[in-house]
Amino acid sequence: MTQLDYPAWLRIEHWVNVLFVTLLIRSGIEILSTHPKLYWRNDSKPGTEWARLTRKTMLTDKLYDTLDEEESYSAILSLPGHKMLGMGRHWHFITVIGWILVGIAYYILLFATGQWHRYIPYSWSIFPQAWNDTLTYLSFKLPAPLPGQPLDAVQKLTYAGVIFILAPFLILTGAAQSPAVEARFPWYVRLWGGRQGARSLHFLGLLAFIAFIAVHLMMIGLWGWPQLTALMIFGEARHLGWALTASLVIIAAIVLVHIAATQWSLRSPRTVQRALGSVLIPARRLILRPLASAQHYSSSQLSAEHRVNGKPPDSDDYKIMAVHNFVDWKLEVGGLVENPMTFTLAELRALGEKQTQRVLHNCVQGWSSIGEWSGVPFREVVNMVKPLPQARHVCFLTMQDTGRDEPSAEGSGQFYEIIDLPLAYYPQCLLAYEMNGHPLPIKHGAPLRLRIENQVGFKMAKWIERIEFVSTCQGIGQGMGGWREDNVYYDREVEI
Ligand SMILES: Nc1nc2c(c(=O)[nH]1)N[C@H]1C(S)=C(S)[C@@H](COP(=O)(O)O)O[C@H]1N2
Ligand SMILES: [Mo]
């Protein structure tokens, strides 16, 4: 049988794993802080959260949006802290790519070298044995390892649980929160009890991981820090003095990476956004972009109170138009097209067949709601204006002036979002003028908003007034592909 020792790959994977898991935990807490409430139901209805990690209470006498509920956590707890969801997401996703690759290599090596014997039990008798070991631990003694193996029965089962159950569980519940995955495979989300179920389970998985790490560290302290770190560094329990020093050096290096990532994100978020984005954007295009939405929720699943993000235009022009049911509103469609056009609301309503979709809305902050949206499939308008070959993106410009309408927001200027042109042809890419069978309410984007169901919510511009086909994002706003990308460093392709 394979000797269950500590081969070099196992030792290297262990420490890389420490780095990745801690980065995932801190960036995950950053993502949580932007909506620090956990629910079991898809509608994330205010007041139904089973856990809240915030002391803020919202006044209900005026319109508040979920950005008002955001928390600012400390940079020690979260990566990078201080309400930097965009940065937290960049770190979470870049790390998870690394973690998955390292994890796959680990599984392959484990089975290729026979080292899997250290984790996979040989017989059912391990369970009574684990129980006996637990009693031994509870009497403050250390149980003996299994004969010929490096671990006792409880350790063997725990490690097997973390490696083969908890880690995949976290990845699967993470993937279940991707709008593209949800849109393409609604059954997969149901498997986890819905969107918020997946999010809550992902959080419980985090707690389990933290508990594991705490006990793991405690046990290493009990068994002898120098002996065990020597095994994980040199592969054998020798040079104990050196092992102690080396373990502290490795841990210091990991802490330094955390500090560097945090400082870099806080000081030059734009550089981090560009650098990590250069990996994340192509990765998402490759893996998640092909997933087109095929959602059809039933009317009984519609959320009674669809949540809201963004404050409506606070201008006289807009308010006067609203009073007149937007008869004076016009949509201009132009830019790099053969045939620029202007539409009134009545013209849009008369255009082709009205499309209705009942879908799950996923805000980048983590909440979700189910709504029914009706309008014109965007591709019909695209086919009428005929984009020129140079056109590669579509920019949606809105009547919202963020400095005026949302003074508490970081940033100012006209709210806009850009999508890649291929998305315009997706079946559930919709210019919506109705919600739940009624004209679009002001808070949800009247008279016209975008629905693009395989993306995160912030891409779906509300209060649209102009659509422009462009060849590049440069020169529009700060050139990052949308108002939120410009001002709060969100990622640009948001299938997750
Ligand atoms: N013009 C404009 N559109 C916007 C926003 C905004 O702030 N301004 N917020 C976006 C975000 S973050 C989300 S989650 C959705 C919310 O849509 P809802 O309010 O209809 O639920 O709108 C998106 N569209
Ligand atoms: Mo959002």
XYZ file of C-alpha atoms and ligand atoms in Angstrom:
521
model
C 0.000 0.000 0.000
C 1.046 3.591 -0.587
C 2.925 5.026 2.268
C 0.771 7.812 3.648
C 3.518 10.340 4.074
C 3.695 14.001 3.129
C 4.802 14.274 -0.513
C 5.963 17.686 -1.718
C 2.842 18.356 -3.810
C 0.638 17.754 -0.797
C 2.642 20.184 1.294
C 2.636 22.862 -1.410
C -1.087 22.455 -2.039
C -1.734 22.788 1.677
C -0.142 26.226 1.957
C -1.514 27.512 -1.349
C -4.872 26.392 -0.091
C -4.431 28.399 3.112
C -3.806 31.492 0.993
C -6.755 30.914 -1.331
C -9.253 29.952 1.344
C -8.439 32.979 3.478
C -8.714 35.278 0.441
C -12.051 33.682 -0.412
C -13.305 34.172 3.132
C -12.381 37.841 3.358
C -13.613 38.755 -0.121
C -16.774 36.738 0.554
C -17.432 38.772 3.686
C -17.012 41.932 1.569
C -19.702 40.650 -0.803
C -21.938 39.811 2.148
C -21.514 43.307 3.619
C -23.235 44.892 0.647
C -26.462 43.162 1.622
C -25.861 41.743 5.091
C -29.144 39.868 5.328
C -29.909 36.233 4.629
C -33.193 34.791 3.464
C -34.665 31.437 2.497
C -37.172 32.772 0.002
C -36.453 34.063 -3.495
C -38.221 37.394 -2.962
C -35.827 38.623 -0.219
C -38.803 40.420 1.251
C -37.742 43.040 3.802
C -38.262 41.673 7.297
C -38.104 37.997 6.299
C -34.355 37.622 6.775
C -33.297 34.752 9.064
C -29.992 36.434 9.852
C -28.837 40.018 9.722
C -25.262 41.204 10.099
C -26.077 44.875 10.355
C -27.620 47.209 12.889
C -29.128 49.550 10.288
C -32.900 49.769 10.269
C -34.659 51.220 7.271
C -37.354 53.875 7.507
C -40.273 52.824 5.381
C -41.908 56.246 4.991
C -39.820 57.052 1.910
C -38.389 55.101 -0.996
C -35.153 53.477 0.037
C -33.125 51.220 -2.164
C -30.878 48.342 -1.265
C -27.758 50.476 -1.630
C -29.010 52.394 1.398
C -28.874 49.110 3.334
C -25.232 48.466 2.495
C -22.768 48.072 5.394
C -19.181 49.169 5.624
C -17.069 46.446 7.252
C -13.523 46.784 8.477
C -10.622 45.951 6.174
C -9.382 43.419 8.740
C -12.534 41.371 8.389
C -13.212 41.828 4.702
C -11.217 42.293 1.520
C -10.873 45.230 1.071
C -13.565 46.583 3.423
C -15.146 50.026 3.300
C -18.106 49.229 1.008
C -15.988 48.101 -1.936
C -18.234 45.401 -3.356
C -16.619 45.747 -6.783
C -13.200 44.957 -5.371
C -14.545 42.136 -3.192
C -16.077 40.493 -6.258
C -12.873 40.791 -8.273
C -10.887 39.068 -5.525
C -13.515 36.437 -4.844
C -13.758 35.379 -8.486
C -10.073 35.508 -9.332
C -9.300 33.446 -6.223
C -12.008 30.920 -6.885
C -10.549 30.250 -10.340
C -7.196 29.539 -8.693
C -8.827 27.479 -5.954
C -10.712 25.305 -8.419
C -7.574 24.690 -10.502
C -5.525 23.811 -7.422
C -8.392 21.654 -6.183
C -8.562 19.702 -9.429
C -4.795 19.150 -9.366
C -5.130 18.005 -5.744
C -7.850 15.458 -6.524
C -5.895 14.102 -9.484
C -2.681 13.727 -7.491
C -4.539 12.264 -4.532
C -5.961 9.458 -6.644
C -2.966 9.046 -8.959
C -0.545 8.556 -6.068
C -2.788 6.473 -3.829
C -2.769 9.165 -1.163
C -6.559 9.096 -1.161
C -6.242 6.284 1.395
C -5.533 8.934 3.998
C -9.085 10.326 3.663
C -11.406 7.658 2.310
C -12.481 5.203 5.034
C -11.937 1.493 4.451
C -14.851 0.224 6.509
C -17.937 1.282 8.419
C -16.126 0.540 11.659
C -14.581 3.987 11.314
C -17.810 5.534 12.639
C -17.858 3.815 16.061
C -14.148 4.421 16.206
C -14.641 8.124 15.484
C -17.187 8.215 18.303
C -14.650 6.668 20.696
C -12.035 9.160 19.536
C -14.449 12.016 20.174
C -14.937 10.773 23.741
C -11.173 10.594 24.114
C -10.871 14.192 22.941
C -13.620 15.236 25.339
C -11.619 13.771 28.195
C -8.750 16.030 27.052
C -6.609 13.188 25.749
C -5.326 12.554 22.269
C -6.561 9.396 20.514
C -4.164 7.109 18.652
C -3.987 7.376 14.865
C -5.471 4.543 12.810
C -2.948 1.723 12.401
C -0.422 2.566 9.679
C -2.100 5.896 8.943
C -1.292 9.485 9.789
C -4.738 10.411 11.137
C -7.148 9.216 13.807
C -10.689 8.250 12.867
C -12.259 11.650 13.606
C -9.550 13.469 11.708
C -9.888 11.157 8.734
C -13.636 11.686 8.554
C -13.347 15.438 9.069
C -10.756 15.913 6.359
C -12.759 13.723 3.989
C -15.791 15.889 4.762
C -13.949 19.142 4.087
C -12.194 17.950 0.935
C -14.938 15.923 -0.705
C -18.105 17.540 0.639
C -17.622 21.040 2.032
C -15.332 22.425 -0.714
C -17.497 21.173 -3.617
C -20.584 22.309 -1.695
C -19.228 25.857 -1.541
C -18.424 25.855 -5.243
C -21.819 24.425 -6.184
C -23.784 26.852 -3.997
C -21.610 29.671 -5.361
C -22.366 28.687 -8.955
C -26.051 28.507 -8.057
C -25.904 32.260 -7.463
C -24.798 33.034 -11.017
C -27.663 34.695 -12.923
C -26.506 32.941 -16.104
C -26.579 29.506 -14.455
C -29.937 30.287 -12.858
C -31.339 31.628 -16.102
C -30.277 28.600 -18.131
C -30.923 25.902 -15.532
C -33.694 27.093 -13.202
C -34.002 23.524 -11.839
C -30.454 23.769 -10.532
C -31.364 26.738 -8.328
C -34.452 24.922 -7.077
C -32.159 22.092 -5.980
C -30.770 24.435 -3.322
C -34.161 25.747 -2.310
C -33.933 28.749 -4.645
C -31.561 31.643 -5.084
C -31.645 32.778 -1.485
C -31.432 29.179 -0.307
C -28.179 28.821 -2.247
C -26.896 32.100 -0.829
C -27.795 31.131 2.743
C -26.251 27.676 2.344
C -23.119 29.266 0.892
C -22.934 31.365 4.058
C -23.467 28.325 6.319
C -20.670 26.624 4.374
C -18.468 29.592 5.213
C -19.275 29.177 8.908
C -18.467 25.468 8.674
C -15.127 26.289 7.067
C -14.302 28.845 9.739
C -15.202 26.298 12.429
C -12.962 23.725 10.749
C -10.060 26.179 10.596
C -10.497 27.120 14.254
C -10.513 23.493 15.436
C -7.691 22.583 13.060
C -5.476 25.313 14.501
C -6.416 24.326 18.031
C -5.543 20.704 17.381
C -2.194 21.599 15.858
C -1.497 23.571 19.008
C -2.470 20.545 21.125
C -0.521 17.947 19.148
C 2.492 20.177 18.880
C 2.861 23.027 16.441
C 6.546 22.396 15.526
C 6.039 18.644 14.930
C 3.005 19.068 12.699
C 4.260 22.057 10.759
C 7.507 20.116 10.204
C 5.429 17.378 8.528
C 3.680 19.972 6.346
C 6.897 21.811 5.475
C 9.742 19.273 5.402
C 7.621 16.161 5.044
C 8.937 14.613 8.283
C 9.008 15.530 11.948
C 12.604 16.784 11.995
C 14.320 20.139 12.376
C 11.601 21.265 14.766
C 13.195 24.640 15.450
C 13.427 25.374 11.759
C 9.898 24.138 11.203
C 8.580 26.580 13.772
C 10.458 29.446 12.114
C 9.488 28.376 8.607
C 5.820 28.060 9.566
C 5.845 31.591 10.934
C 7.549 32.868 7.783
C 4.948 31.175 5.563
C 2.105 32.586 7.621
C 3.683 36.037 7.545
C 3.949 35.793 3.759
C 0.265 34.895 3.510
C -0.641 37.829 5.757
C 1.489 40.093 3.568
C -0.395 39.003 0.451
C -3.629 39.927 2.241
C -2.299 43.314 3.276
C -0.986 44.007 -0.228
C -4.274 43.005 -1.871
C -6.206 45.171 0.585
C -4.000 48.234 0.204
C -3.833 47.882 -3.559
C -7.634 47.670 -3.754
C -8.178 50.638 -1.479
C -5.562 52.836 -3.128
C -5.793 51.922 -6.820
C -9.113 50.176 -7.390
C -9.001 51.082 -11.080
C -5.715 49.216 -11.558
C -7.045 46.165 -9.724
C -10.241 46.314 -11.779
C -8.252 46.369 -15.023
C -5.680 43.759 -13.986
C -8.055 41.170 -12.544
C -10.675 42.054 -15.160
C -8.271 41.044 -17.916
C -8.575 37.470 -16.617
C -12.153 37.529 -15.374
C -13.812 39.081 -18.423
C -12.569 36.454 -20.927
C -13.213 33.662 -18.397
C -16.830 34.699 -17.985
C -17.310 35.154 -21.707
C -15.998 31.669 -22.290
C -17.740 29.752 -19.526
C -20.927 31.622 -18.686
C -21.777 33.725 -21.741
C -23.188 30.769 -23.741
C -25.885 30.268 -21.087
C -28.972 32.025 -22.436
C -32.000 32.544 -20.257
C -34.844 30.041 -20.382
C -36.826 31.109 -17.356
C -40.562 30.738 -16.955
C -41.653 31.130 -13.386
C -45.335 30.702 -12.685
C -47.525 33.689 -11.806
C -47.986 32.314 -8.301
C -44.222 32.698 -7.776
C -44.171 36.446 -8.485
C -42.807 38.493 -5.579
C -45.468 40.636 -3.972
C -42.875 43.352 -3.343
C -40.138 43.403 -5.966
C -37.129 45.085 -4.430
C -35.693 48.276 -5.918
C -32.286 49.719 -6.673
C -31.551 53.233 -7.921
C -33.469 56.494 -7.398
C -35.783 57.815 -10.133
C -34.940 60.989 -12.085
C -35.740 63.977 -9.904
C -36.255 66.521 -12.689
C -39.286 68.577 -13.659
C -39.082 67.296 -17.230
C -39.321 63.717 -16.054
C -42.088 64.400 -13.568
C -44.168 66.250 -16.161
C -43.710 63.386 -18.613
C -44.735 60.921 -15.914
C -47.921 62.867 -15.174
C -48.784 62.632 -18.866
C -48.142 58.901 -18.943
C -44.994 59.491 -20.992
C -46.790 60.486 -24.216
C -44.063 63.120 -24.699
C -41.213 60.673 -24.077
C -39.160 59.485 -27.030
C -36.563 56.779 -27.395
C -33.699 57.603 -29.714
C -31.757 54.706 -31.185
C -28.609 55.635 -33.045
C -24.842 55.565 -33.153
C -23.167 53.026 -35.412
C -26.336 51.968 -37.249
C -27.533 52.181 -40.827
C -30.895 53.455 -39.890
C -31.184 55.643 -36.760
C -34.740 55.724 -35.397
C -36.917 57.409 -32.821
C -39.821 55.695 -31.079
C -42.668 56.941 -28.955
C -44.027 54.658 -26.274
C -47.096 53.979 -28.409
C -44.875 53.011 -31.327
C -42.890 50.638 -29.162
C -46.088 49.067 -27.868
C -47.303 48.575 -31.426
C -44.051 46.983 -32.490
C -44.218 43.275 -33.279
C -45.430 40.789 -30.730
C -45.379 41.698 -27.044
C -43.063 39.352 -25.145
C -43.656 38.484 -21.492
C -41.153 36.817 -19.188
C -41.470 35.837 -15.530
C -37.956 35.805 -14.208
C -35.692 35.913 -11.220
C -33.897 39.231 -10.809
C -30.441 39.026 -9.228
C -28.946 42.152 -7.816
C -25.168 42.198 -7.627
C -25.659 42.864 -3.922
C -27.216 39.453 -3.365
C -30.957 40.036 -3.077
C -33.405 38.629 -5.592
C -37.056 39.015 -6.540
C -39.303 37.467 -9.172
C -41.103 39.759 -11.587
C -43.083 39.596 -14.799
C -41.811 41.905 -17.525
C -43.405 42.639 -20.893
C -42.175 44.610 -23.841
C -40.362 44.430 -27.162
C -37.605 41.867 -27.667
C -34.587 44.091 -28.081
C -33.422 42.185 -31.184
C -36.471 43.494 -33.077
C -35.303 47.065 -32.588
C -31.746 46.026 -33.438
C -32.931 44.481 -36.694
C -34.780 47.670 -37.594
C -31.859 50.034 -37.024
C -29.301 47.607 -38.527
C -26.007 47.929 -36.650
C -22.955 48.654 -38.804
C -20.175 46.048 -38.823
C -18.062 48.237 -36.498
C -20.749 48.168 -33.782
C -19.645 45.873 -30.934
C -21.497 47.158 -27.885
C -24.792 48.795 -27.044
C -24.959 51.716 -24.643
C -28.175 52.456 -22.734
C -28.355 56.071 -21.619
C -30.853 57.027 -18.955
C -32.659 60.095 -17.667
C -31.076 59.585 -14.261
C -28.469 62.101 -13.180
C -26.895 60.296 -10.258
C -25.396 63.391 -8.646
C -28.829 64.973 -8.544
C -30.981 61.900 -7.932
C -28.806 59.850 -5.619
C -26.576 62.299 -3.738
C -25.462 59.591 -1.290
C -23.983 57.521 -4.135
C -20.274 57.559 -4.846
C -19.984 59.262 -8.202
C -22.100 61.529 -10.338
C -23.226 62.010 -13.911
C -25.698 60.363 -16.236
C -26.378 56.717 -15.426
C -25.614 54.427 -18.367
C -24.729 50.787 -18.910
C -23.155 49.029 -21.884
C -23.705 45.440 -23.015
C -21.889 43.432 -25.680
C -23.830 43.392 -28.952
C -24.254 39.581 -29.056
C -26.327 39.801 -25.854
C -28.861 41.936 -27.720
C -29.953 38.861 -29.683
C -30.592 36.676 -26.616
C -34.202 35.523 -26.420
C -34.913 37.150 -23.045
C -33.197 40.476 -23.793
C -36.189 42.764 -23.523
C -37.049 46.452 -23.647
C -39.722 46.308 -20.974
C -42.565 48.808 -20.658
C -44.761 46.705 -18.355
C -44.256 44.982 -15.043
C -46.651 42.424 -13.553
C -49.270 43.344 -16.168
C -49.206 47.113 -15.538
C -47.304 50.009 -17.092
C -43.799 50.034 -15.643
C -43.872 51.782 -12.227
C -41.581 54.779 -11.835
C -39.375 53.056 -9.283
C -38.827 50.147 -11.659
C -37.780 52.343 -14.601
C -40.808 53.937 -16.318
C -41.340 54.313 -19.169
C -38.717 51.836 -20.439
C -36.033 49.626 -18.935
C -33.779 46.864 -20.081
C -34.156 43.234 -18.997
C -31.240 40.961 -19.811
C -31.827 37.848 -17.801
C -28.437 36.177 -17.781
C -26.785 39.204 -16.189
C -26.662 40.733 -12.760
C -29.236 43.476 -12.124
C -27.138 46.604 -12.471
C -26.769 46.029 -16.224
C -30.519 46.510 -16.695
C -30.699 50.266 -17.120
C -33.971 51.893 -16.029
C -35.477 55.194 -17.237
C -33.874 54.755 -20.682
C -33.941 57.685 -23.132
C -31.317 56.773 -25.699
C -29.680 53.651 -27.070
C -26.396 54.000 -28.882
C -24.425 51.393 -30.814
C -20.708 51.867 -30.290
C -17.442 50.212 -31.237
C -15.755 50.646 -27.860
C -16.535 51.649 -24.293
C -13.738 54.187 -24.379
C -14.818 57.790 -24.373
C -18.116 56.988 -22.670
C -18.118 58.025 -19.030
C -14.782 56.861 -17.639
C -14.602 54.145 -20.272
C -15.092 51.077 -18.092
C -18.394 49.920 -19.612
C -21.027 51.477 -17.382
C -21.754 53.902 -14.581
C -21.232 51.336 -11.854
C -18.049 50.022 -13.481
C -16.767 53.605 -13.684
C -17.730 54.774 -10.235
C -17.744 51.747 -7.944
C -15.368 49.449 -9.873
C -17.847 46.671 -10.568
C -16.814 44.025 -13.042
C -18.031 44.441 -16.591
C -19.278 41.051 -17.722
C -21.650 39.994 -15.044
C -22.952 36.525 -15.722
C -22.080 35.969 -12.066
N -30.900 54.135 -14.374
C -30.628 53.187 -13.479
N -30.868 51.905 -13.780
C -30.616 50.929 -12.891
C -30.067 51.244 -11.621
C -29.818 52.598 -11.315
O -29.324 52.939 -10.238
N -30.112 53.531 -12.264
N -29.807 50.235 -10.739
C -29.593 48.907 -11.293
C -29.564 47.882 -10.265
S -28.200 47.836 -9.276
C -30.538 46.932 -10.145
S -30.379 45.650 -9.063
C -31.761 47.018 -10.941
C -32.941 47.016 -10.013
O -34.126 46.977 -10.724
P -35.485 47.129 -9.906
O -35.375 48.381 -9.083
O -36.556 47.198 -10.914
O -35.606 45.925 -9.025
O -31.809 48.171 -11.739
C -30.610 48.545 -12.344
N -30.873 49.653 -13.217
Mo -28.221 45.882 -8.113
